[in-house]
Each structure stands twice: as C-alpha cells, then as structure tokens.
PDB file of C-alpha atoms in Angstrom:
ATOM      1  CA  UNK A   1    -105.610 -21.097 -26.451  1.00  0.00           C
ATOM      2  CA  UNK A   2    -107.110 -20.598 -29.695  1.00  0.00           C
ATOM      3  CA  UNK A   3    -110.947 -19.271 -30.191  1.00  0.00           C
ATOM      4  CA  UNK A   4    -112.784 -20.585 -32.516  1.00  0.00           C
ATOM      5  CA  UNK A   5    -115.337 -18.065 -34.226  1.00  0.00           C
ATOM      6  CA  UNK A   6    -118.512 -18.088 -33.877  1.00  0.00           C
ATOM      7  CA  UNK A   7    -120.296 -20.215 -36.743  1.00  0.00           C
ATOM      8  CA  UNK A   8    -123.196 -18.022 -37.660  1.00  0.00           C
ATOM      9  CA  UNK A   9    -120.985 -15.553 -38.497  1.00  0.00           C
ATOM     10  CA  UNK A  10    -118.996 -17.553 -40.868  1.00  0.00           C
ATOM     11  CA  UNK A  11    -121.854 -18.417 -42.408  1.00  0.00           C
ATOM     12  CA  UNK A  12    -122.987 -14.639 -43.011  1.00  0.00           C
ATOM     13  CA  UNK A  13    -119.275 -14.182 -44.036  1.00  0.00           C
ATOM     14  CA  UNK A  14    -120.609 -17.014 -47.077  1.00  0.00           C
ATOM     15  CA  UNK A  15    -123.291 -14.727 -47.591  1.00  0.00           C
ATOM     16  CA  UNK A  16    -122.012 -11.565 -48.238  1.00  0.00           C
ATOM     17  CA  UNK A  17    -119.319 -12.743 -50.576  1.00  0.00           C
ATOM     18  CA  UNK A  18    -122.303 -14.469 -52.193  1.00  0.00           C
ATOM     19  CA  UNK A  19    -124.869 -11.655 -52.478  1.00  0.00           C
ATOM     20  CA  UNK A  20    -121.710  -8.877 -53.203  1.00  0.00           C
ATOM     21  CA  UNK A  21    -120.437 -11.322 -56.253  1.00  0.00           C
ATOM     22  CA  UNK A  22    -124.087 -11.595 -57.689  1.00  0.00           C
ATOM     23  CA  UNK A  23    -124.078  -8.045 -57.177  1.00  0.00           C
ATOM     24  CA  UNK A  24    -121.037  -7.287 -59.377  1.00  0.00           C
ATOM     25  CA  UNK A  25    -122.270  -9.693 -61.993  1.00  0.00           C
ATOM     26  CA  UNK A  26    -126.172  -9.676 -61.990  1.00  0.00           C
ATOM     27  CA  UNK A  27    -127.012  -6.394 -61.221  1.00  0.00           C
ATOM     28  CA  UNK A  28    -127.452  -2.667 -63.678  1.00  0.00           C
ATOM     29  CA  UNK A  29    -123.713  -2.872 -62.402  1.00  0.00           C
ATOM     30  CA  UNK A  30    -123.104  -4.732 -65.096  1.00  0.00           C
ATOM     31  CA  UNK A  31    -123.684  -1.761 -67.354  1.00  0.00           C
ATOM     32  CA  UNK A  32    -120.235  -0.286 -66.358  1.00  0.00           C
ATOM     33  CA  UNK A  33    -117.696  -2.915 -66.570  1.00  0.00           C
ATOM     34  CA  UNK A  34    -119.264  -4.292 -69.562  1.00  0.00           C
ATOM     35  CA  UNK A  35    -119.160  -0.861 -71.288  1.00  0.00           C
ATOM     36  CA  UNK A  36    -117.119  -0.863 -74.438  1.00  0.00           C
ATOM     37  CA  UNK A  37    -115.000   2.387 -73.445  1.00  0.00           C
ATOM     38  CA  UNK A  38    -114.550  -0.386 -70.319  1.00  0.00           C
ATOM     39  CA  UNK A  39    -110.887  -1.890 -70.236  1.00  0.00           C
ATOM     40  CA  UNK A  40    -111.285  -5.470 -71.212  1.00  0.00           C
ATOM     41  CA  UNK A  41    -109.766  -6.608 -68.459  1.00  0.00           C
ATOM     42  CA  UNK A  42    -112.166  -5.153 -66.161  1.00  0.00           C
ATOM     43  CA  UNK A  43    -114.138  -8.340 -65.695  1.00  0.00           C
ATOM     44  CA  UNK A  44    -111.286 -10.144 -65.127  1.00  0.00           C
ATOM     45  CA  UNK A  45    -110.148  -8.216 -62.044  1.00  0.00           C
ATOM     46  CA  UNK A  46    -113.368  -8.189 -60.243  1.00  0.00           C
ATOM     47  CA  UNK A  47    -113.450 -11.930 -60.186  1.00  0.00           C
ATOM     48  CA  UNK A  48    -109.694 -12.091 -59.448  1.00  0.00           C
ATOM     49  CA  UNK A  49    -110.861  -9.638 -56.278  1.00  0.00           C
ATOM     50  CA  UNK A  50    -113.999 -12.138 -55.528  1.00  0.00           C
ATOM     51  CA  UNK A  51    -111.682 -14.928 -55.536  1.00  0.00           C
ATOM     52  CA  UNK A  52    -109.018 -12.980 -53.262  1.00  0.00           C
ATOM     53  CA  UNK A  53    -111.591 -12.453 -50.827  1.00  0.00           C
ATOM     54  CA  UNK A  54    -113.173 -15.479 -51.065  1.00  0.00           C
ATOM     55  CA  UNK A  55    -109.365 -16.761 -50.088  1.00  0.00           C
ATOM     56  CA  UNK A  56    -109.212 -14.014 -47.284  1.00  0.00           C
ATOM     57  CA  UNK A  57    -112.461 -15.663 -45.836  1.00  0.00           C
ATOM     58  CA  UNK A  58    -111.174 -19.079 -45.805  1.00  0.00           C
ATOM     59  CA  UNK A  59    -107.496 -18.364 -44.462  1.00  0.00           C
ATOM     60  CA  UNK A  60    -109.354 -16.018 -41.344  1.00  0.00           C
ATOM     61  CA  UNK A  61    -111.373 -19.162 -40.618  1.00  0.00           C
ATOM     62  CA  UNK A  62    -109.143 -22.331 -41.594  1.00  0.00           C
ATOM     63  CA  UNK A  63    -111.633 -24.879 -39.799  1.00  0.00           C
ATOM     64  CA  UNK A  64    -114.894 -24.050 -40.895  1.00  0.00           C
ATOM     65  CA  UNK A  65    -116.053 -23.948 -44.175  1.00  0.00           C
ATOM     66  CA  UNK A  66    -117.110 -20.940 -45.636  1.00  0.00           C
TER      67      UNK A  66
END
C-alpha cells in the first residue's frame, strides 16, 4: 500500500522552490548572472533548473498539488 506524504510538507516543498527562485532572480544574486562577462545563456538555465525542479516536486508527489 501506497503512503501518501504528509501535506504540510508539500506545502513547504511549494515554499522553498518559491523563496529559492525569488532568490535567484530578486536578490544581489542577480549581480552575477546578469554580469556582461556572464554567458547569455546563464539566465536561461537557472529557470530551465527552477522549472526541472519544480517538475521533480510534482512527479515525487503526483496527488497533491504543489
């Protein structure tokens, strides 16, 4: 029989993605992917990873929503 995970955890799952994807973007983080020595696909990649993990979240919990 199947478990199903706990639902405050899935919910601070949400979160993190969340707060780790403003951090990328909206933080003096910014500074070094947005460099001009910076490869210009470097912003492209982190939200490719964001959106990877974001897809890792919802394939390790298929019946909540995260």
């Amino acid at each position: 029989m199947q478990k199903h995970p706990d639902p405050i955890r899935l919910r601070e799952s949400a979160l993190l993605l969340a707060l780790f994807a403003l951090f990328l973007f909206a933080s003096p983080l910014t500074a070094w992917w947005a460099d001009d020595r910076a490869h210009w696909l470097m912003p492209y990649a982190l939200w490719l990873f964001v959106i990877l993990l974001g897809a890792w979240l919802r394939r390790r919990y298929p019946h909540h929503d995260v």
